[in-house]
Amino acid sequence: MPPAIRTQRANLMIGLYLARGRFGATLDDILQVRLGYTPGGRFPREQYEKLFRNAQRAGREAFRKRTPGYFTFNAMPFGNRYIYKATWYVWINPQSGQPQTVPLLAGDLASMVRTRSRDVDTRESTTRSVRTADNINEQRQAIQGQDWSALQDLQARMIEDGSLGEILSGFHGLQYAEIQKIIPVLPNRPMRFQFQRDAQNIQQLSRRLRQAQDSLGRQLTSWVMLQTGVPNNAPQLALQQAQQRLANL
């Protein structure tokens, strides 16, 4: 089910405003200039902020599903405040008739990348810690019930989902790392076990995998750019398409 028309219009108005500006805009600017908020006016600020968040959420969901007609915009630190920039628009390529994501000319996004990376790292760490605790509980239940098949499946999963690395690194007071990276740096190793040799082999295979991925990435980049058929002026054409869509709503 598509978002409400009011949400769609808000997404387009905000996206066009941000995409046509050079440096982005603060939330206050967006609320007042594009969404019509007046401090001390009839309607509370919370109502306009809710509309903004709904429009932002609609853009993110459209980007994920490749639904044409929506902007993606996100915040980035700028001094002691945050500014918003539009980063993508999903348009219909007039040549192919297919929906495509078009990157917008958003300028320097390094601080946005750092902020989002920290957010992702925090969410991944939290999810992994909760998952590990749940796996430990399942492991105890499997042992109590003598369900060895379930225990074997769980142990295999704990290697894949990072749980075993979380337990082992935490037990030794080390910062989390994947199991194959933790094992070689464990303290107090009077002898070398087979699993340590296996971990070293995994590291070597991982390096070879990264090298193969780098080679593949270089080849695919050239191929994809040729196949997508996105014209050089796609951002400008996308904004025109967005303006027409807004006028038609």
PDB file of N, CA, C and O in Angstrom, residues 1-73:
ATOM      1  N   MET A   1       0.847  -1.197   0.000  1.00  0.00           N
ATOM      2  CA  MET A   1       0.000   0.000   0.000  1.00  0.00           C
ATOM      3  C   MET A   1       0.882   1.247   0.000  1.00  0.00           C
ATOM      4  O   MET A   1       1.762   1.389   0.846  1.00  0.00           O
ATOM      5  N   PRO A   2       0.689   2.172  -0.956  1.00  0.00           N
ATOM      6  CA  PRO A   2       1.542   3.365  -1.027  1.00  0.00           C
ATOM      7  C   PRO A   2       1.283   4.310   0.139  1.00  0.00           C
ATOM      8  O   PRO A   2       0.214   4.276   0.759  1.00  0.00           O
ATOM      9  N   PRO A   3       2.261   5.162   0.446  1.00  0.00           N
ATOM     10  CA  PRO A   3       2.063   6.142   1.512  1.00  0.00           C
ATOM     11  C   PRO A   3       0.925   7.106   1.170  1.00  0.00           C
ATOM     12  O   PRO A   3       0.519   7.231   0.012  1.00  0.00           O
ATOM     13  N   ALA A   4       0.434   7.795   2.189  1.00  0.00           N
ATOM     14  CA  ALA A   4      -0.611   8.787   1.972  1.00  0.00           C
ATOM     15  C   ALA A   4      -0.121   9.869   1.013  1.00  0.00           C
ATOM     16  O   ALA A   4       1.082  10.155   0.932  1.00  0.00           O
ATOM     17  N   ILE A   5      -1.049  10.454   0.265  1.00  0.00           N
ATOM     18  CA  ILE A   5      -0.685  11.494  -0.698  1.00  0.00           C
ATOM     19  C   ILE A   5       0.072  12.635  -0.003  1.00  0.00           C
ATOM     20  O   ILE A   5       1.039  13.183  -0.552  1.00  0.00           O
ATOM     21  N   ARG A   6      -0.354  12.970   1.191  1.00  0.00           N
ATOM     22  CA  ARG A   6       0.324  14.047   1.941  1.00  0.00           C
ATOM     23  C   ARG A   6       1.788  13.685   2.194  1.00  0.00           C
ATOM     24  O   ARG A   6       2.679  14.538   2.084  1.00  0.00           O
ATOM     25  N   THR A   7       2.040  12.431   2.495  1.00  0.00           N
ATOM     26  CA  THR A   7       3.414  11.980   2.723  1.00  0.00           C
ATOM     27  C   THR A   7       4.212  11.999   1.430  1.00  0.00           C
ATOM     28  O   THR A   7       5.384  12.398   1.412  1.00  0.00           O
ATOM     29  N   GLN A   8       3.600  11.565   0.334  1.00  0.00           N
ATOM     30  CA  GLN A   8       4.288  11.583  -0.952  1.00  0.00           C
ATOM     31  C   GLN A   8       4.654  13.011  -1.360  1.00  0.00           C
ATOM     32  O   GLN A   8       5.771  13.269  -1.825  1.00  0.00           O
ATOM     33  N   ARG A   9       3.711  13.935  -1.187  1.00  0.00           N
ATOM     34  CA  ARG A   9       3.990  15.331  -1.534  1.00  0.00           C
ATOM     35  C   ARG A   9       5.109  15.890  -0.668  1.00  0.00           C
ATOM     36  O   ARG A   9       5.998  16.602  -1.167  1.00  0.00           O
ATOM     37  N   ALA A  10       5.096  15.558   0.620  1.00  0.00           N
ATOM     38  CA  ALA A  10       6.136  16.046   1.520  1.00  0.00           C
ATOM     39  C   ALA A  10       7.498  15.511   1.110  1.00  0.00           C
ATOM     40  O   ALA A  10       8.502  16.240   1.113  1.00  0.00           O
ATOM     41  N   ASN A  11       7.562  14.233   0.737  1.00  0.00           N
ATOM     42  CA  ASN A  11       8.832  13.653   0.298  1.00  0.00           C
ATOM     43  C   ASN A  11       9.375  14.383  -0.920  1.00  0.00           C
ATOM     44  O   ASN A  11      10.573  14.703  -1.000  1.00  0.00           O
ATOM     45  N   LEU A  12       8.512  14.676  -1.884  1.00  0.00           N
ATOM     46  CA  LEU A  12       8.947  15.352  -3.102  1.00  0.00           C
ATOM     47  C   LEU A  12       9.341  16.801  -2.826  1.00  0.00           C
ATOM     48  O   LEU A  12      10.351  17.304  -3.350  1.00  0.00           O
ATOM     49  N   MET A  13       8.562  17.495  -2.015  1.00  0.00           N
ATOM     50  CA  MET A  13       8.885  18.891  -1.711  1.00  0.00           C
ATOM     51  C   MET A  13      10.218  19.000  -0.980  1.00  0.00           C
ATOM     52  O   MET A  13      11.057  19.858  -1.301  1.00  0.00           O
ATOM     53  N   ILE A  14      10.426  18.130  -0.002  1.00  0.00           N
ATOM     54  CA  ILE A  14      11.684  18.151   0.752  1.00  0.00           C
ATOM     55  C   ILE A  14      12.845  17.757  -0.152  1.00  0.00           C
ATOM     56  O   ILE A  14      13.897  18.399  -0.154  1.00  0.00           O
ATOM     57  N   GLY A  15      12.655  16.680  -0.923  1.00  0.00           N
ATOM     58  CA  GLY A  15      13.735  16.210  -1.791  1.00  0.00           C
ATOM     59  C   GLY A  15      14.159  17.238  -2.824  1.00  0.00           C
ATOM     60  O   GLY A  15      15.356  17.460  -3.045  1.00  0.00           O
ATOM     61  N   LEU A  16      13.193  17.894  -3.456  1.00  0.00           N
ATOM     62  CA  LEU A  16      13.520  18.929  -4.443  1.00  0.00           C
ATOM     63  C   LEU A  16      14.230  20.108  -3.786  1.00  0.00           C
ATOM     64  O   LEU A  16      15.183  20.672  -4.340  1.00  0.00           O
ATOM     65  N   TYR A  17      13.762  20.490  -2.612  1.00  0.00           N
ATOM     66  CA  TYR A  17      14.379  21.596  -1.867  1.00  0.00           C
ATOM     67  C   TYR A  17      15.846  21.290  -1.549  1.00  0.00           C
ATOM     68  O   TYR A  17      16.736  22.131  -1.768  1.00  0.00           O
ATOM     69  N   LEU A  18      16.107  20.068  -1.067  1.00  0.00           N
ATOM     70  CA  LEU A  18      17.469  19.697  -0.691  1.00  0.00           C
ATOM     71  C   LEU A  18      18.351  19.486  -1.917  1.00  0.00           C
ATOM     72  O   LEU A  18      19.522  19.881  -1.924  1.00  0.00           O
ATOM     73  N   ALA A  19      17.800  18.865  -2.963  1.00  0.00           N
ATOM     74  CA  ALA A  19      18.598  18.560  -4.147  1.00  0.00           C
ATOM     75  C   ALA A  19      19.020  19.823  -4.895  1.00  0.00           C
ATOM     76  O   ALA A  19      20.062  19.843  -5.554  1.00  0.00           O
ATOM     77  N   ARG A  20      18.220  20.882  -4.794  1.00  0.00           N
ATOM     78  CA  ARG A  20      18.533  22.119  -5.505  1.00  0.00           C
ATOM     79  C   ARG A  20      19.385  23.080  -4.689  1.00  0.00           C
ATOM     80  O   ARG A  20      19.851  24.092  -5.211  1.00  0.00           O
ATOM     81  N   GLY A  21      19.583  22.771  -3.435  1.00  0.00           N
ATOM     82  CA  GLY A  21      20.451  23.601  -2.602  1.00  0.00           C
ATOM     83  C   GLY A  21      21.884  23.102  -2.647  1.00  0.00           C
ATOM     84  O   GLY A  21      22.143  21.927  -2.936  1.00  0.00           O
ATOM     85  N   ARG A  22      22.812  23.972  -2.344  1.00  0.00           N
ATOM     86  CA  ARG A  22      24.223  23.597  -2.424  1.00  0.00           C
ATOM     87  C   ARG A  22      24.709  22.875  -1.177  1.00  0.00           C
ATOM     88  O   ARG A  22      25.539  21.984  -1.252  1.00  0.00           O
ATOM     89  N   PHE A  23      24.201  23.276  -0.020  1.00  0.00           N
ATOM     90  CA  PHE A  23      24.789  22.805   1.227  1.00  0.00           C
ATOM     91  C   PHE A  23      23.827  22.017   2.104  1.00  0.00           C
ATOM     92  O   PHE A  23      24.159  21.683   3.224  1.00  0.00           O
ATOM     93  N   GLY A  24      22.634  21.718   1.620  1.00  0.00           N
ATOM     94  CA  GLY A  24      21.667  21.044   2.451  1.00  0.00           C
ATOM     95  C   GLY A  24      20.887  22.035   3.302  1.00  0.00           C
ATOM     96  O   GLY A  24      20.976  23.254   3.094  1.00  0.00           O
ATOM     97  N   ALA A  25      20.130  21.541   4.265  1.00  0.00           N
ATOM     98  CA  ALA A  25      19.299  22.418   5.090  1.00  0.00           C
ATOM     99  C   ALA A  25      19.078  21.788   6.452  1.00  0.00           C
ATOM    100  O   ALA A  25      19.113  20.557   6.597  1.00  0.00           O
ATOM    101  N   THR A  26      18.851  22.630   7.442  1.00  0.00           N
ATOM    102  CA  THR A  26      18.551  22.128   8.778  1.00  0.00           C
ATOM    103  C   THR A  26      17.095  21.680   8.831  1.00  0.00           C
ATOM    104  O   THR A  26      16.281  22.014   7.962  1.00  0.00           O
ATOM    105  N   LEU A  27      16.763  20.972   9.883  1.00  0.00           N
ATOM    106  CA  LEU A  27      15.390  20.528  10.057  1.00  0.00           C
ATOM    107  C   LEU A  27      14.453  21.722  10.204  1.00  0.00           C
ATOM    108  O   LEU A  27      13.343  21.731   9.653  1.00  0.00           O
ATOM    109  N   ASP A  28      14.891  22.758  10.917  1.00  0.00           N
ATOM    110  CA  ASP A  28      14.069  23.961  11.068  1.00  0.00           C
ATOM    111  C   ASP A  28      13.758  24.590   9.716  1.00  0.00           C
ATOM    112  O   ASP A  28      12.617  25.014   9.457  1.00  0.00           O
ATOM    113  N   ASP A  29      14.780  24.678   8.868  1.00  0.00           N
ATOM    114  CA  ASP A  29      14.572  25.246   7.528  1.00  0.00           C
ATOM    115  C   ASP A  29      13.548  24.427   6.748  1.00  0.00           C
ATOM    116  O   ASP A  29      12.655  24.987   6.095  1.00  0.00           O
ATOM    117  N   ILE A  30      13.685  23.108   6.798  1.00  0.00           N
ATOM    118  CA  ILE A  30      12.777  22.244   6.053  1.00  0.00           C
ATOM    119  C   ILE A  30      11.347  22.395   6.549  1.00  0.00           C
ATOM    120  O   ILE A  30      10.404  22.529   5.756  1.00  0.00           O
ATOM    121  N   LEU A  31      11.187  22.383   7.864  1.00  0.00           N
ATOM    122  CA  LEU A  31       9.835  22.472   8.432  1.00  0.00           C
ATOM    123  C   LEU A  31       9.164  23.789   8.065  1.00  0.00           C
ATOM    124  O   LEU A  31       7.962  23.828   7.755  1.00  0.00           O
ATOM    125  N   GLN A  32       9.940  24.878   8.094  1.00  0.00           N
ATOM    126  CA  GLN A  32       9.347  26.192   7.879  1.00  0.00           C
ATOM    127  C   GLN A  32       9.233  26.545   6.402  1.00  0.00           C
ATOM    128  O   GLN A  32       8.196  27.063   5.956  1.00  0.00           O
ATOM    129  N   VAL A  33      10.277  26.271   5.635  1.00  0.00           N
ATOM    130  CA  VAL A  33      10.305  26.699   4.233  1.00  0.00           C
ATOM    131  C   VAL A  33       9.464  25.782   3.351  1.00  0.00           C
ATOM    132  O   VAL A  33       8.754  26.251   2.453  1.00  0.00           O
ATOM    133  N   ARG A  34       9.515  24.460   3.602  1.00  0.00           N
ATOM    134  CA  ARG A  34       8.847  23.526   2.702  1.00  0.00           C
ATOM    135  C   ARG A  34       7.551  22.940   3.251  1.00  0.00           C
ATOM    136  O   ARG A  34       6.644  22.628   2.492  1.00  0.00           O
ATOM    137  N   LEU A  35       7.468  22.762   4.558  1.00  0.00           N
ATOM    138  CA  LEU A  35       6.279  22.114   5.109  1.00  0.00           C
ATOM    139  C   LEU A  35       5.296  23.090   5.744  1.00  0.00           C
ATOM    140  O   LEU A  35       4.215  22.680   6.180  1.00  0.00           O
ATOM    141  N   GLY A  36       5.662  24.373   5.827  1.00  0.00           N
ATOM    142  CA  GLY A  36       4.705  25.385   6.270  1.00  0.00           C
ATOM    143  C   GLY A  36       4.579  25.579   7.761  1.00  0.00           C
ATOM    144  O   GLY A  36       3.622  26.214   8.234  1.00  0.00           O
ATOM    145  N   TYR A  37       5.535  25.092   8.525  1.00  0.00           N
ATOM    146  CA  TYR A  37       5.475  25.280   9.980  1.00  0.00           C
ATOM    147  C   TYR A  37       5.771  26.731  10.347  1.00  0.00           C
ATOM    148  O   TYR A  37       6.711  27.344   9.835  1.00  0.00           O
ATOM    149  N   THR A  38       4.968  27.281  11.262  1.00  0.00           N
ATOM    150  CA  THR A  38       5.176  28.637  11.785  1.00  0.00           C
ATOM    151  C   THR A  38       5.336  28.556  13.300  1.00  0.00           C
ATOM    152  O   THR A  38       4.399  28.098  13.980  1.00  0.00           O
ATOM    153  N   PRO A  39       6.505  28.930  13.835  1.00  0.00           N
ATOM    154  CA  PRO A  39       6.679  28.889  15.296  1.00  0.00           C
ATOM    155  C   PRO A  39       5.591  29.708  15.998  1.00  0.00           C
ATOM    156  O   PRO A  39       5.323  30.850  15.621  1.00  0.00           O
ATOM    157  N   GLY A  40       4.964  29.098  16.974  1.00  0.00           N
ATOM    158  CA  GLY A  40       3.894  29.778  17.686  1.00  0.00           C
ATOM    159  C   GLY A  40       2.583  29.804  16.937  1.00  0.00           C
ATOM    160  O   GLY A  40       1.634  30.485  17.354  1.00  0.00           O
ATOM    161  N   GLY A  41       2.514  29.090  15.832  1.00  0.00           N
ATOM    162  CA  GLY A  41       1.304  29.095  15.010  1.00  0.00           C
ATOM    163  C   GLY A  41       0.229  28.164  15.541  1.00  0.00           C
ATOM    164  O   GLY A  41       0.318  27.633  16.653  1.00  0.00           O
ATOM    165  N   ARG A  42      -0.733  27.914  14.697  1.00  0.00           N
ATOM    166  CA  ARG A  42      -1.908  27.146  15.111  1.00  0.00           C
ATOM    167  C   ARG A  42      -1.581  25.687  15.396  1.00  0.00           C
ATOM    168  O   ARG A  42      -2.117  25.099  16.338  1.00  0.00           O
ATOM    169  N   PHE A  43      -0.699  25.096  14.562  1.00  0.00           N
ATOM    170  CA  PHE A  43      -0.405  23.683  14.703  1.00  0.00           C
ATOM    171  C   PHE A  43       0.964  23.483  15.352  1.00  0.00           C
ATOM    172  O   PHE A  43       1.919  24.216  15.054  1.00  0.00           O
ATOM    173  N   PRO A  44       1.106  22.505  16.245  1.00  0.00           N
ATOM    174  CA  PRO A  44       2.374  22.301  16.964  1.00  0.00           C
ATOM    175  C   PRO A  44       3.476  21.774  16.047  1.00  0.00           C
ATOM    176  O   PRO A  44       3.207  21.149  15.016  1.00  0.00           O
ATOM    177  N   ARG A  45       4.706  22.041  16.454  1.00  0.00           N
ATOM    178  CA  ARG A  45       5.866  21.593  15.683  1.00  0.00           C
ATOM    179  C   ARG A  45       5.881  20.071  15.519  1.00  0.00           C
ATOM    180  O   ARG A  45       6.287  19.558  14.469  1.00  0.00           O
ATOM    181  N   GLU A  46       5.438  19.351  16.565  1.00  0.00           N
ATOM    182  CA  GLU A  46       5.467  17.893  16.517  1.00  0.00           C
ATOM    183  C   GLU A  46       4.705  17.348  15.319  1.00  0.00           C
ATOM    184  O   GLU A  46       5.078  16.323  14.732  1.00  0.00           O
ATOM    185  N   GLN A  47       3.646  18.025  14.924  1.00  0.00           N
ATOM    186  CA  GLN A  47       2.843  17.561  13.794  1.00  0.00           C
ATOM    187  C   GLN A  47       3.639  17.630  12.499  1.00  0.00           C
ATOM    188  O   GLN A  47       3.568  16.735  11.649  1.00  0.00           O
ATOM    189  N   TYR A  48       4.434  18.682  12.343  1.00  0.00           N
ATOM    190  CA  TYR A  48       5.251  18.833  11.134  1.00  0.00           C
ATOM    191  C   TYR A  48       6.455  17.890  11.155  1.00  0.00           C
ATOM    192  O   TYR A  48       6.867  17.382  10.110  1.00  0.00           O
ATOM    193  N   GLU A  49       7.006  17.686  12.347  1.00  0.00           N
ATOM    194  CA  GLU A  49       8.119  16.746  12.448  1.00  0.00           C
ATOM    195  C   GLU A  49       7.655  15.332  12.102  1.00  0.00           C
ATOM    196  O   GLU A  49       8.385  14.569  11.464  1.00  0.00           O
ATOM    197  N   LYS A  50       6.456  14.977  12.514  1.00  0.00           N
ATOM    198  CA  LYS A  50       5.914  13.662  12.175  1.00  0.00           C
ATOM    199  C   LYS A  50       5.759  13.517  10.663  1.00  0.00           C
ATOM    200  O   LYS A  50       6.088  12.471  10.094  1.00  0.00           O
ATOM    201  N   LEU A  51       5.289  14.574   9.998  1.00  0.00           N
ATOM    202  CA  LEU A  51       5.165  14.540   8.547  1.00  0.00           C
ATOM    203  C   LEU A  51       6.534  14.374   7.902  1.00  0.00           C
ATOM    204  O   LEU A  51       6.700  13.613   6.939  1.00  0.00           O
ATOM    205  N   PHE A  52       7.527  15.084   8.430  1.00  0.00           N
ATOM    206  CA  PHE A  52       8.888  14.966   7.911  1.00  0.00           C
ATOM    207  C   PHE A  52       9.401  13.535   8.049  1.00  0.00           C
ATOM    208  O   PHE A  52       9.958  12.973   7.100  1.00  0.00           O
ATOM    209  N   ARG A  53       9.241  12.943   9.227  1.00  0.00           N
ATOM    210  CA  ARG A  53       9.740  11.583   9.456  1.00  0.00           C
ATOM    211  C   ARG A  53       9.013  10.573   8.571  1.00  0.00           C
ATOM    212  O   ARG A  53       9.625   9.626   8.059  1.00  0.00           O
ATOM    213  N   ASN A  54       7.722  10.772   8.391  1.00  0.00           N
ATOM    214  CA  ASN A  54       6.974   9.876   7.503  1.00  0.00           C
ATOM    215  C   ASN A  54       7.485   9.979   6.070  1.00  0.00           C
ATOM    216  O   ASN A  54       7.611   8.970   5.364  1.00  0.00           O
ATOM    217  N   ALA A  55       7.771  11.200   5.637  1.00  0.00           N
ATOM    218  CA  ALA A  55       8.291  11.406   4.282  1.00  0.00           C
ATOM    219  C   ALA A  55       9.673  10.790   4.127  1.00  0.00           C
ATOM    220  O   ALA A  55       9.994  10.182   3.089  1.00  0.00           O
ATOM    221  N   GLN A  56      10.493  10.923   5.167  1.00  0.00           N
ATOM    222  CA  GLN A  56      11.831  10.330   5.127  1.00  0.00           C
ATOM    223  C   GLN A  56      11.750   8.812   5.095  1.00  0.00           C
ATOM    224  O   GLN A  56      12.460   8.153   4.330  1.00  0.00           O
ATOM    225  N   ARG A  57      10.866   8.257   5.905  1.00  0.00           N
ATOM    226  CA  ARG A  57      10.691   6.802   5.952  1.00  0.00           C
ATOM    227  C   ARG A  57      10.172   6.276   4.608  1.00  0.00           C
ATOM    228  O   ARG A  57      10.617   5.224   4.133  1.00  0.00           O
ATOM    229  N   ALA A  58       9.260   7.010   3.994  1.00  0.00           N
ATOM    230  CA  ALA A  58       8.725   6.597   2.696  1.00  0.00           C
ATOM    231  C   ALA A  58       9.829   6.568   1.644  1.00  0.00           C
ATOM    232  O   ALA A  58       9.876   5.661   0.795  1.00  0.00           O
ATOM    233  N   GLY A  59      10.744   7.525   1.697  1.00  0.00           N
ATOM    234  CA  GLY A  59      11.846   7.554   0.752  1.00  0.00           C
ATOM    235  C   GLY A  59      12.804   6.390   0.931  1.00  0.00           C
ATOM    236  O   GLY A  59      13.272   5.787  -0.047  1.00  0.00           O
ATOM    237  N   ARG A  60      13.091   6.060   2.173  1.00  0.00           N
ATOM    238  CA  ARG A  60      13.986   4.933   2.432  1.00  0.00           C
ATOM    239  C   ARG A  60      13.367   3.619   1.974  1.00  0.00           C
ATOM    240  O   ARG A  60      14.044   2.757   1.399  1.00  0.00           O
ATOM    241  N   GLU A  61      12.070   3.461   2.244  1.00  0.00           N
ATOM    242  CA  GLU A  61      11.388   2.233   1.839  1.00  0.00           C
ATOM    243  C   GLU A  61      11.311   2.145   0.318  1.00  0.00           C
ATOM    244  O   GLU A  61      11.486   1.062  -0.260  1.00  0.00           O
ATOM    245  N   ALA A  62      11.067   3.273  -0.340  1.00  0.00           N
ATOM    246  CA  ALA A  62      11.010   3.275  -1.802  1.00  0.00           C
ATOM    247  C   ALA A  62      12.370   2.941  -2.407  1.00  0.00           C
ATOM    248  O   ALA A  62      12.449   2.236  -3.426  1.00  0.00           O
ATOM    249  N   PHE A  63      13.429   3.440  -1.794  1.00  0.00           N
ATOM    250  CA  PHE A  63      14.775   3.122  -2.279  1.00  0.00           C
ATOM    251  C   PHE A  63      15.036   1.627  -2.153  1.00  0.00           C
ATOM    252  O   PHE A  63      15.572   0.996  -3.071  1.00  0.00           O
ATOM    253  N   ARG A  64      14.634   1.043  -1.033  1.00  0.00           N
ATOM    254  CA  ARG A  64      14.851  -0.390  -0.816  1.00  0.00           C
ATOM    255  C   ARG A  64      14.076  -1.222  -1.829  1.00  0.00           C
ATOM    256  O   ARG A  64      14.598  -2.209  -2.361  1.00  0.00           O
ATOM    257  N   LYS A  65      12.835  -0.811  -2.117  1.00  0.00           N
ATOM    258  CA  LYS A  65      11.985  -1.581  -3.026  1.00  0.00           C
ATOM    259  C   LYS A  65      12.103  -1.126  -4.478  1.00  0.00           C
ATOM    260  O   LYS A  65      11.468  -1.701  -5.362  1.00  0.00           O
ATOM    261  N   ARG A  66      12.887  -0.049  -4.721  1.00  0.00           N
ATOM    262  CA  ARG A  66      13.033   0.516  -6.067  1.00  0.00           C
ATOM    263  C   ARG A  66      11.687   1.007  -6.589  1.00  0.00           C
ATOM    264  O   ARG A  66      11.343   0.815  -7.758  1.00  0.00           O
ATOM    265  N   THR A  67      10.937   1.660  -5.725  1.00  0.00           N
ATOM    266  CA  THR A  67       9.653   2.240  -6.112  1.00  0.00           C
ATOM    267  C   THR A  67       9.901   3.641  -6.647  1.00  0.00           C
ATOM    268  O   THR A  67      10.412   4.505  -5.926  1.00  0.00           O
ATOM    269  N   PRO A  68       9.569   3.929  -7.897  1.00  0.00           N
ATOM    270  CA  PRO A  68       9.903   5.237  -8.470  1.00  0.00           C
ATOM    271  C   PRO A  68       9.067   6.366  -7.878  1.00  0.00           C
ATOM    272  O   PRO A  68       7.930   6.165  -7.431  1.00  0.00           O
ATOM    273  N   GLY A  69       9.679   7.564  -7.880  1.00  0.00           N
ATOM    274  CA  GLY A  69       8.961   8.766  -7.478  1.00  0.00           C
ATOM    275  C   GLY A  69       9.252   9.255  -6.089  1.00  0.00           C
ATOM    276  O   GLY A  69       8.483  10.068  -5.556  1.00  0.00           O
ATOM    277  N   TYR A  70      10.357   8.826  -5.481  1.00  0.00           N
ATOM    278  CA  TYR A  70      10.664   9.217  -4.107  1.00  0.00           C
ATOM    279  C   TYR A  70      12.138   9.589  -3.954  1.00  0.00           C
ATOM    280  O   TYR A  70      13.006   9.027  -4.622  1.00  0.00           O
ATOM    281  N   PHE A  71      12.388  10.523  -3.015  1.00  0.00           N
ATOM    282  CA  PHE A  71      13.747  10.925  -2.654  1.00  0.00           C
ATOM    283  C   PHE A  71      14.189  10.208  -1.375  1.00  0.00           C
ATOM    284  O   PHE A  71      13.364   9.876  -0.514  1.00  0.00           O
ATOM    285  N   THR A  72      15.493  10.005  -1.281  1.00  0.00           N
ATOM    286  CA  THR A  72      16.109   9.565  -0.032  1.00  0.00           C
ATOM    287  C   THR A  72      16.935  10.724   0.509  1.00  0.00           C
ATOM    288  O   THR A  72      17.763  11.296  -0.215  1.00  0.00           O
ATOM    289  N   PHE A  73      16.703  11.097   1.767  1.00  0.00           N
ATOM    290  CA  PHE A  73      17.496  12.167   2.384  1.00  0.00           C
ATOM    291  C   PHE A  73      17.831  11.792   3.821  1.00  0.00           C
ATOM    292  O   PHE A  73      17.056  11.146   4.515  1.00  0.00           O
TER     293      PHE A  73
END
